[in-house]
Tab-separated table of C-alpha atoms in Angstrom:
chain	number	residue	atom	x	y	z
I	1	MET	CA	26.413	-4.366	26.481
I	2	SER	CA	29.192	-6.563	25.664
I	3	GLU	CA	30.435	-9.528	28.080
I	4	GLN	CA	33.595	-7.522	29.059
I	5	GLU	CA	31.160	-4.945	30.312
I	6	THR	CA	28.317	-7.377	31.730
I	7	ALA	CA	31.326	-9.140	33.895
I	8	ALA	CA	32.574	-5.716	34.933
I	9	GLU	CA	29.569	-4.142	36.063
I	10	PRO	CA	29.059	-6.634	39.318
I	11	GLN	CA	32.993	-5.516	40.422
I	12	ASP	CA	32.793	-2.463	40.220
I	13	PRO	CA	30.280	-0.470	42.007
I	14	ARG	CA	30.746	3.178	40.561
I	15	LEU	CA	29.550	1.489	37.335
I	16	THR	CA	26.426	0.255	39.388
I	17	GLU	CA	25.423	3.698	40.349
I	18	LEU	CA	26.188	4.983	37.015
I	19	TYR	CA	23.711	2.495	35.683
I	20	LYS	CA	21.027	3.511	38.645
I	21	GLU	CA	21.574	7.211	37.223
I	22	PHE	CA	20.599	7.167	33.612
I	23	ASP	CA	18.056	5.036	34.801
I	24	ALA	CA	16.957	7.391	37.492
I	25	LEU	CA	17.288	10.529	35.094
I	26	GLY	CA	15.393	8.569	31.891
I	27	LEU	CA	18.437	7.798	29.724
I	28	ILE	CA	19.771	4.708	27.940
I	29	PRO	CA	23.766	4.096	26.865
I	30	LEU	CA	24.023	3.758	23.130
I	31	TRP	CA	26.851	0.922	23.840
I	32	THR	CA	24.153	-1.264	25.264
I	33	GLU	CA	21.344	-0.719	22.374
I	34	ARG	CA	23.226	0.054	19.521
I	35	GLU	CA	22.917	-3.708	17.777
I	36	ASP	CA	18.924	-3.189	17.913
I	37	LEU	CA	19.258	1.347	17.312
I	38	MET	CA	21.401	0.746	14.127
I	39	PRO	CA	21.757	-2.771	12.834
I	40	LEU	CA	23.847	-4.116	10.037
I	41	HIS	CA	20.813	-3.410	7.494
I	42	PRO	CA	16.725	-3.105	8.442
I	43	LYS	CA	15.399	-6.034	11.088
I	44	PRO	CA	11.673	-5.277	10.227
I	45	ALA	CA	9.383	-6.259	13.044
I	46	ALA	CA	6.539	-7.254	9.576
I	47	ILE	CA	7.162	-10.454	8.525
I	48	PRO	CA	6.244	-12.272	4.941
I	49	HIS	CA	2.663	-13.129	4.751
I	50	ARG	CA	-0.057	-14.219	2.595
I	51	TRP	CA	-3.801	-13.450	3.231
I	52	ARG	CA	-5.942	-15.469	0.932
I	53	TRP	CA	-8.810	-13.699	-1.180
I	54	ALA	CA	-11.448	-16.610	-0.570
I	55	GLU	CA	-11.474	-16.077	3.320
I	56	LEU	CA	-11.100	-12.744	3.302
I	57	TYR	CA	-14.372	-12.418	1.496
I	58	ALA	CA	-16.229	-15.040	3.464
I	59	THR	CA	-15.296	-12.782	6.540
I	60	ALA	CA	-16.387	-10.001	4.972
I	61	VAL	CA	-20.080	-11.505	4.136
I	62	LYS	CA	-20.147	-12.729	7.796
I	63	ALA	CA	-19.155	-8.566	8.860
I	64	GLY	CA	-21.690	-7.658	6.352
I	65	GLU	CA	-24.427	-9.415	7.975
I	66	LEU	CA	-23.815	-7.979	11.566
I	67	VAL	CA	-21.769	-4.580	11.232
I	68	PRO	CA	-23.818	-1.442	10.201
I	69	VAL	CA	-21.787	1.433	8.332
I	70	GLY	CA	-22.565	4.456	9.829
I	71	ARG	CA	-21.849	7.087	11.962
I	72	GLY	CA	-18.805	6.663	14.181
I	73	GLY	CA	-17.451	3.861	12.671
I	74	GLU	CA	-17.635	4.486	9.476
I	75	ARG	CA	-16.536	2.381	6.977
I	76	ARG	CA	-16.954	-1.550	7.283
I	77	ALA	CA	-12.688	-1.994	6.127
I	78	ILE	CA	-10.890	-5.475	7.757
I	79	SER	CA	-7.345	-4.479	8.285
I	80	LEU	CA	-4.315	-6.618	7.702
I	81	SER	CA	-2.299	-7.568	10.635
I	82	ASN	CA	0.761	-8.445	10.109
I	83	PRO	CA	1.955	-11.434	12.020
I	84	GLY	CA	5.291	-9.750	13.139
I	85	LEU	CA	3.283	-6.238	14.348
I	86	HIS	CA	2.307	-7.760	17.479
I	87	GLY	CA	-2.232	-7.296	17.020
I	88	LEU	CA	-1.337	-3.897	15.281
I	89	PRO	CA	-3.712	-3.095	12.366
I	90	HIS	CA	-0.923	-2.880	9.438
I	91	ALA	CA	0.232	-4.681	7.095
I	92	THR	CA	3.608	-3.376	7.900
I	93	PRO	CA	5.045	-0.417	9.995
I	94	THR	CA	4.071	2.121	7.758
I	95	LEU	CA	1.216	0.845	5.293
I	96	TRP	CA	-2.464	-0.217	6.196
I	97	ALA	CA	-4.529	-2.331	3.891
I	98	ALA	CA	-7.798	-3.522	4.630
I	99	ILE	CA	-11.428	-4.980	2.397
I	100	GLN	CA	-14.005	-2.729	2.469
I	101	TYR	CA	-16.842	-4.422	2.422
I	102	LEU	CA	-20.458	-2.084	1.140
I	103	GLY	CA	-23.716	-3.806	0.860
I	104	PRO	CA	-26.541	-3.536	-1.587
I	105	ASN	CA	-28.066	0.203	-1.706
I	106	GLU	CA	-25.206	0.687	1.231
I	107	VAL	CA	-24.246	4.312	1.770
I	108	ALA	CA	-20.876	4.857	3.731
I	109	PRO	CA	-20.875	8.118	5.173
I	110	VAL	CA	-18.903	11.377	4.362
I	111	HIS	CA	-15.131	12.748	5.899
I	112	ARG	CA	-11.863	13.307	5.052
I	113	HIS	CA	-8.509	12.846	7.105
I	114	ALA	CA	-4.609	13.312	6.308
I	115	GLN	CA	-4.104	10.240	5.265
I	116	ASN	CA	-3.612	9.597	2.172
I	117	ALA	CA	-5.964	6.716	0.662
I	118	PHE	CA	-6.994	4.937	-2.420
I	119	ARG	CA	-8.677	1.777	-3.716
I	120	PHE	CA	-8.311	-1.106	-6.012
I	121	VAL	CA	-10.977	-2.811	-7.192
I	122	LEU	CA	-10.618	-6.456	-7.869
I	123	GLU	CA	-14.392	-7.589	-8.818
I	124	GLY	CA	-17.624	-5.841	-9.158
I	125	GLU	CA	-19.097	-2.348	-10.365
I	126	GLY	CA	-21.955	-0.397	-8.859
I	127	VAL	CA	-20.234	2.150	-6.180
I	128	TRP	CA	-19.764	5.182	-6.498
I	129	THR	CA	-17.109	7.125	-4.163
I	130	ILE	CA	-17.849	11.152	-3.470
I	131	VAL	CA	-14.280	12.869	-3.714
I	132	ASP	CA	-14.358	16.538	-2.947
I	133	GLY	CA	-18.174	16.251	-4.370
I	134	ASP	CA	-16.896	14.507	-7.913
I	135	PRO	CA	-19.071	10.922	-8.290
I	136	VAL	CA	-16.334	8.453	-9.489
I	137	ALA	CA	-17.499	5.100	-10.292
I	138	MET	CA	-15.791	2.140	-9.310
I	139	ARG	CA	-15.475	-0.554	-11.570
I	140	ARG	CA	-13.108	-4.116	-12.120
I	141	GLY	CA	-9.558	-3.050	-12.098
I	142	ASP	CA	-9.718	0.806	-11.536
I	143	LEU	CA	-7.619	2.353	-8.972
I	144	LEU	CA	-9.074	4.934	-7.134
I	145	LEU	CA	-7.395	8.001	-5.232
I	146	THR	CA	-8.253	9.566	-1.850
I	147	PRO	CA	-5.615	11.859	-1.324
I	148	GLY	CA	-5.427	13.711	2.168
I	149	TRP	CA	-8.203	15.744	3.291
I	150	ALA	CA	-10.435	15.104	0.639
I	151	TRP	CA	-13.712	14.662	1.787
I	152	HIS	CA	-15.033	11.467	0.706
I	153	GLY	CA	-18.273	9.036	1.080
I	154	HIS	CA	-19.457	5.843	-1.041
I	155	HIS	CA	-22.861	4.404	-2.250
I	156	ASN	CA	-23.957	1.265	-3.892
I	157	THR	CA	-26.619	1.727	-6.270
I	158	THR	CA	-27.035	-2.238	-6.526
I	159	ASP	CA	-28.672	-4.810	-4.641
I	160	GLN	CA	-25.296	-6.729	-4.282
I	161	PRO	CA	-22.322	-6.007	-2.007
I	162	MET	CA	-18.981	-5.087	-3.242
I	163	ALA	CA	-15.516	-5.530	-1.788
I	164	TRP	CA	-12.549	-4.033	-2.657
I	165	LEU	CA	-9.157	-3.735	-1.381
I	166	ASP	CA	-7.844	0.238	0.320
I	167	GLY	CA	-4.486	1.178	0.993
I	168	LEU	CA	-2.882	4.518	3.720
I	169	ASP	CA	-0.850	5.304	4.888
I	170	ILE	CA	-2.345	5.248	8.457
I	171	PRO	CA	0.925	3.335	10.127
I	172	LEU	CA	3.382	6.412	8.802
I	173	SER	CA	1.160	9.262	10.100
I	174	SER	CA	0.627	7.798	13.494
I	175	ALA	CA	4.610	7.294	13.939
I	176	LEU	CA	4.508	10.805	12.595
I	177	ASN	CA	2.090	12.167	15.002
I	178	THR	CA	0.569	13.646	11.860
I	179	GLU	CA	-3.165	12.133	12.437
I	180	PHE	CA	-6.253	14.358	12.048
I	181	PHE	CA	-10.093	13.528	10.890
I	182	GLU	CA	-13.335	15.144	10.297
I	183	PHE	CA	-16.640	14.364	10.279
I	184	GLY	CA	-18.582	15.271	7.048
I	185	PRO	CA	-22.545	15.312	6.549
I	186	ASN	CA	-24.713	12.675	8.245
I	187	THR	CA	-26.005	12.353	4.589
I	188	LEU	CA	-24.874	11.727	1.058
I	189	ASP	CA	-25.958	14.633	-1.171
I	190	ASP	CA	-24.927	13.706	-4.294
I	191	ARG	CA	-26.251	10.121	-5.507
I	192	SER	CA	-25.595	10.790	-9.036
I	193	THR	CA	-23.795	7.938	-11.151
I	194	PRO	CA	-21.982	9.600	-14.300
I	195	GLU	CA	-19.828	7.418	-16.436
I	196	ARG	CA	-16.583	9.812	-15.763
I	197	SER	CA	-16.354	11.890	-12.859
I	198	LYS	CA	-15.168	15.994	-13.851
I	199	ALA	CA	-11.629	15.160	-12.935
I	200	GLU	CA	-11.111	12.483	-15.545
I	201	ARG	CA	-12.915	15.263	-17.906
I	202	VAL	CA	-9.968	17.246	-17.427
I	203	TRP	CA	-7.060	15.092	-16.403
I	204	GLY	CA	-8.140	11.161	-17.551
I	205	HIS	CA	-6.999	11.906	-21.074
I	206	PRO	CA	-2.999	9.207	-21.459
I	207	GLY	CA	-0.449	11.952	-22.293
I	208	LEU	CA	-2.307	15.138	-22.628
I	209	ARG	CA	-1.830	18.217	-19.769
I	210	PRO	CA	-4.594	20.475	-19.815
I	211	LEU	CA	-3.669	24.641	-20.820
I	212	SER	CA	-5.421	26.003	-18.583
I	213	GLY	CA	-5.552	28.102	-14.251
I	214	LEU	CA	-5.187	24.436	-13.183
I	215	ALA	CA	-1.888	24.504	-11.112
I	216	ASP	CA	0.741	21.197	-10.288
I	217	THR	CA	-0.549	19.233	-7.237
I	218	PRO	CA	1.825	17.171	-4.706
I	219	LYS	CA	-1.575	14.791	-4.921
I	220	SER	CA	-2.868	13.778	-8.258
I	221	PRO	CA	-5.811	15.698	-9.577
I	222	LEU	CA	-7.195	12.609	-11.319
I	223	ALA	CA	-9.457	10.296	-8.830
I	224	ALA	CA	-9.908	7.332	-10.986
I	225	TYR	CA	-7.310	5.503	-12.984
I	226	ARG	CA	-9.290	3.214	-15.372
I	227	TRP	CA	-8.020	-0.426	-16.218
I	228	GLU	CA	-8.566	0.010	-19.866
I	229	HIS	CA	-5.361	2.111	-19.997
I	230	THR	CA	-3.380	-0.094	-17.458
I	231	ASP	CA	-4.336	-3.434	-18.836
I	232	ALA	CA	-3.680	-1.734	-22.516
I	233	ALA	CA	-0.371	-0.581	-21.452
I	234	LEU	CA	0.905	-3.447	-19.876
I	235	ALA	CA	-0.264	-5.100	-23.069
I	236	GLY	CA	1.889	-2.819	-25.555
I	237	GLN	CA	4.928	-3.749	-23.275
I	238	LEU	CA	4.881	-7.139	-24.063
I	239	GLU	CA	3.932	-6.927	-27.782
I	240	LEU	CA	6.571	-4.673	-28.456
I	241	GLU	CA	9.215	-7.247	-26.397
I	242	ALA	CA	7.186	-9.885	-28.740
I	243	GLU	CA	8.147	-8.656	-31.761
I	244	GLY	CA	12.022	-7.934	-31.033
I	245	HIS	CA	12.208	-4.282	-29.494
I	246	GLU	CA	14.656	-4.076	-26.323
I	247	GLY	CA	13.915	-2.244	-23.122
I	248	VAL	CA	10.302	-2.397	-23.566
I	249	THR	CA	9.538	-4.715	-20.227
I	250	ALA	CA	11.099	-4.779	-17.037
I	251	HIS	CA	12.330	-8.252	-17.194
I	252	PRO	CA	11.694	-10.893	-20.049
I	253	GLY	CA	7.889	-11.219	-19.815
I	254	HIS	CA	7.030	-8.931	-17.431
I	255	ALA	CA	5.553	-5.567	-17.875
I	256	ALA	CA	4.931	-2.798	-15.336
I	257	ILE	CA	3.404	0.200	-15.061
I	258	ARG	CA	3.206	3.519	-12.632
I	259	PHE	CA	0.404	5.234	-11.927
I	260	SER	CA	1.519	8.350	-11.710
I	261	ASN	CA	0.397	12.270	-11.379
I	262	PRO	CA	-0.325	14.149	-14.647
I	263	THR	CA	0.530	17.070	-13.855
I	264	THR	CA	4.136	16.630	-12.114
I	265	GLY	CA	5.278	12.919	-13.223
I	266	ALA	CA	5.518	11.791	-9.648
I	267	ASP	CA	3.656	9.560	-7.722
I	268	ALA	CA	-0.245	9.696	-7.307
I	269	LEU	CA	0.524	9.748	-3.968
I	270	PRO	CA	2.978	11.656	-1.824
I	271	THR	CA	3.669	8.940	0.753
I	272	ILE	CA	2.317	6.009	-1.278
I	273	ARG	CA	3.516	4.373	-5.098
I	274	THR	CA	0.941	2.208	-6.373
I	275	GLU	CA	2.099	0.085	-9.681
I	276	MET	CA	0.577	-2.501	-11.719
I	277	HIS	CA	3.044	-5.762	-12.979
I	278	ARG	CA	2.355	-8.279	-15.882
I	279	LEU	CA	4.183	-11.808	-16.248
I	280	LEU	CA	3.216	-13.201	-18.585
I	281	ALA	CA	3.005	-17.579	-17.686
I	282	GLY	CA	5.956	-19.379	-17.037
I	283	ALA	CA	7.508	-15.708	-16.263
I	284	THR	CA	10.039	-14.498	-13.308
I	285	VAL	CA	10.515	-11.594	-11.771
I	286	PRO	CA	14.472	-12.641	-10.533
I	287	ALA	CA	15.597	-11.845	-6.429
I	288	SER	CA	15.779	-8.181	-5.468
I	289	ARG	CA	15.908	-6.546	-2.351
I	290	GLU	CA	14.723	-3.238	-1.703
I	291	VAL	CA	14.593	-0.327	1.965
I	292	ALA	CA	10.862	0.094	0.581
I	293	SER	CA	8.072	-2.595	1.773
I	294	SER	CA	5.646	-3.158	-0.059
I	295	VAL	CA	2.065	-4.945	-0.142
I	296	TRP	CA	0.895	-7.170	-3.349
I	297	GLN	CA	-2.448	-8.554	-4.238
I	298	VAL	CA	-3.232	-10.738	-7.444
I	299	PHE	CA	-6.184	-9.423	-10.118
I	300	GLU	CA	-5.892	-12.312	-12.373
I	301	GLY	CA	-4.174	-15.714	-12.627
I	302	GLU	CA	-1.898	-17.732	-10.527
I	303	GLY	CA	1.503	-17.889	-9.241
I	304	ALA	CA	4.323	-17.790	-6.259
I	305	PHE	CA	6.282	-15.277	-4.479
I	306	VAL	CA	9.819	-16.278	-2.438
I	307	VAL	CA	9.998	-13.977	-0.040
I	308	ASN	CA	13.005	-14.540	2.271
I	309	GLY	CA	13.338	-18.221	0.699
I	310	GLU	CA	9.481	-18.856	2.268
I	311	ARG	CA	7.159	-19.513	-0.628
I	312	PHE	CA	3.621	-18.595	-1.098
I	313	ASP	CA	1.201	-20.184	-3.825
I	314	VAL	CA	-1.015	-17.029	-4.605
I	315	THR	CA	-4.385	-16.585	-6.724
I	316	HIS	CA	-7.282	-14.267	-7.237
I	317	GLY	CA	-7.235	-11.729	-4.669
I	318	ASP	CA	-4.772	-12.700	-2.608
I	319	LEU	CA	-2.317	-10.376	-0.656
I	320	VAL	CA	1.528	-10.849	0.290
I	321	THR	CA	3.469	-8.349	2.302
I	322	VAL	CA	7.217	-7.760	2.047
I	323	PRO	CA	8.911	-6.265	4.862
I	324	SER	CA	11.817	-3.657	3.761
I	325	TRP	CA	14.385	-5.714	2.832
I	326	ALA	CA	13.355	-8.856	2.012
I	327	GLU	CA	14.461	-10.973	-0.569
I	328	VAL	CA	11.673	-11.653	-2.918
I	329	SER	CA	11.113	-13.257	-6.235
I	330	ILE	CA	7.871	-13.602	-8.246
I	331	GLU	CA	6.982	-16.848	-10.542
I	332	ALA	CA	3.999	-16.730	-13.162
I	333	GLY	CA	1.605	-20.140	-12.865
I	334	ALA	CA	2.627	-22.522	-16.322
I	335	GLY	CA	-0.843	-22.182	-17.545
I	336	GLU	CA	-1.595	-18.015	-18.075
I	337	GLN	CA	-0.137	-14.522	-17.547
I	338	LEU	CA	-0.119	-13.046	-13.516
I	339	ASP	CA	-1.607	-9.719	-12.826
I	340	LEU	CA	-0.574	-8.013	-9.616
I	341	PHE	CA	-1.487	-4.564	-8.340
I	342	ARG	CA	1.553	-3.314	-6.072
I	343	PHE	CA	1.747	-0.037	-3.939
I	344	SER	CA	4.934	0.819	-1.099
I	345	ASP	CA	6.264	3.343	0.662
I	346	ALA	CA	9.174	4.099	-1.444
I	347	PRO	CA	7.955	8.104	-2.346
I	348	VAL	CA	8.819	8.202	1.140
I	349	ILE	CA	11.871	6.223	1.550
I	350	GLU	CA	12.899	7.831	-1.488
I	351	LYS	CA	12.254	11.006	-0.823
I	352	LEU	CA	14.194	10.815	2.558
I	353	HIS	CA	16.993	9.447	0.680
I	354	PHE	CA	16.950	6.264	2.647
I	355	HIS	CA	17.081	3.768	-0.594
I	356	THR	CA	20.896	4.840	-1.468
I	357	LEU	CA	23.140	1.722	-0.343
I	358	PRO	CA	26.953	2.744	-0.411
I	359	ALA	CA	28.269	-0.283	-2.782
I	360	SER	CA	29.670	-1.843	-0.270
I	361	VAL	CA	26.916	-2.215	1.913
I	362	ALA	CA	25.031	-2.865	-0.856
I	363	GLU	CA	27.288	-6.368	-1.716
I	364	ARG	CA	27.826	-6.853	2.201
I	365	THR	CA	24.375	-7.526	2.857
I	366	THR	CA	22.364	-8.972	-0.587
I	367	HIS	CA	24.375	-12.066	0.161
């Protein structure tokens, strides 16, 4: 409410009665709420934040000693809670991120849900995730997909624990009231450990589309995106840049790839964008803003994020959340290259066309 309206209210009993009537009818006038409902630019409740992997992992180890994996809780997953979201288990208002820890020879039971999910493996191997009956090996640097409604369970075949990053669109699904969940069998029937999953044998050949009866799908049919291919793609961009070819990297010394659906070329998951970035030692990503919100994880190397003027030094495994319209720049350390995994809600933002801004708005809100 403006100062003029506030001053006028006690002087006019009719206005006082009008506001009482609003309350009784469950109404709120726009003129008292406009700046909150329609701000001049996004003002997310989530704040820039960094989580240290070393601390997360140590806490996960303690949870592994005390908390069993089984029916009901289903997973030993510890979610990142953004300090700006008042205790909610969300990294941003649309993205959920967690460290999942599976102990030696443990089994996580089968279930499925409407929410889309992925797993990114920071280190280790020896766990297989069974996605719709297809055993998929999980290894360092791999991106594993569990699209919405895919049955999935995990089993650790080793005497060593393993932890990885989980990402889901749980907050988005919750806001839209589209949550569904279903328990699967109490036992994991398939304990096989193939080197390559069935999905990889069909779809896992870079640039090659099988000519078969398999139809296009909105969610990638490829359950695993292997580090060997990701690493080669990033290295190739930087090699070509070093040879003098233009336009092969995102910025000088900055290679980047997006994980895509081989049937359509779109994002691998319909609600989550997944990417890998590599910065040469000393390289920088210039400051920029976008309407999407994102979470970054350091795969290898050291560097720093500067988000809305706040500097976060990062090293192996650390996670940084970047809210919508936050200004972010990235610096690689001077000693070695910096590899970063990133996921965001960009596919949703783009499908709804919220990412397109008039020139006047973009100019005003970036200064």
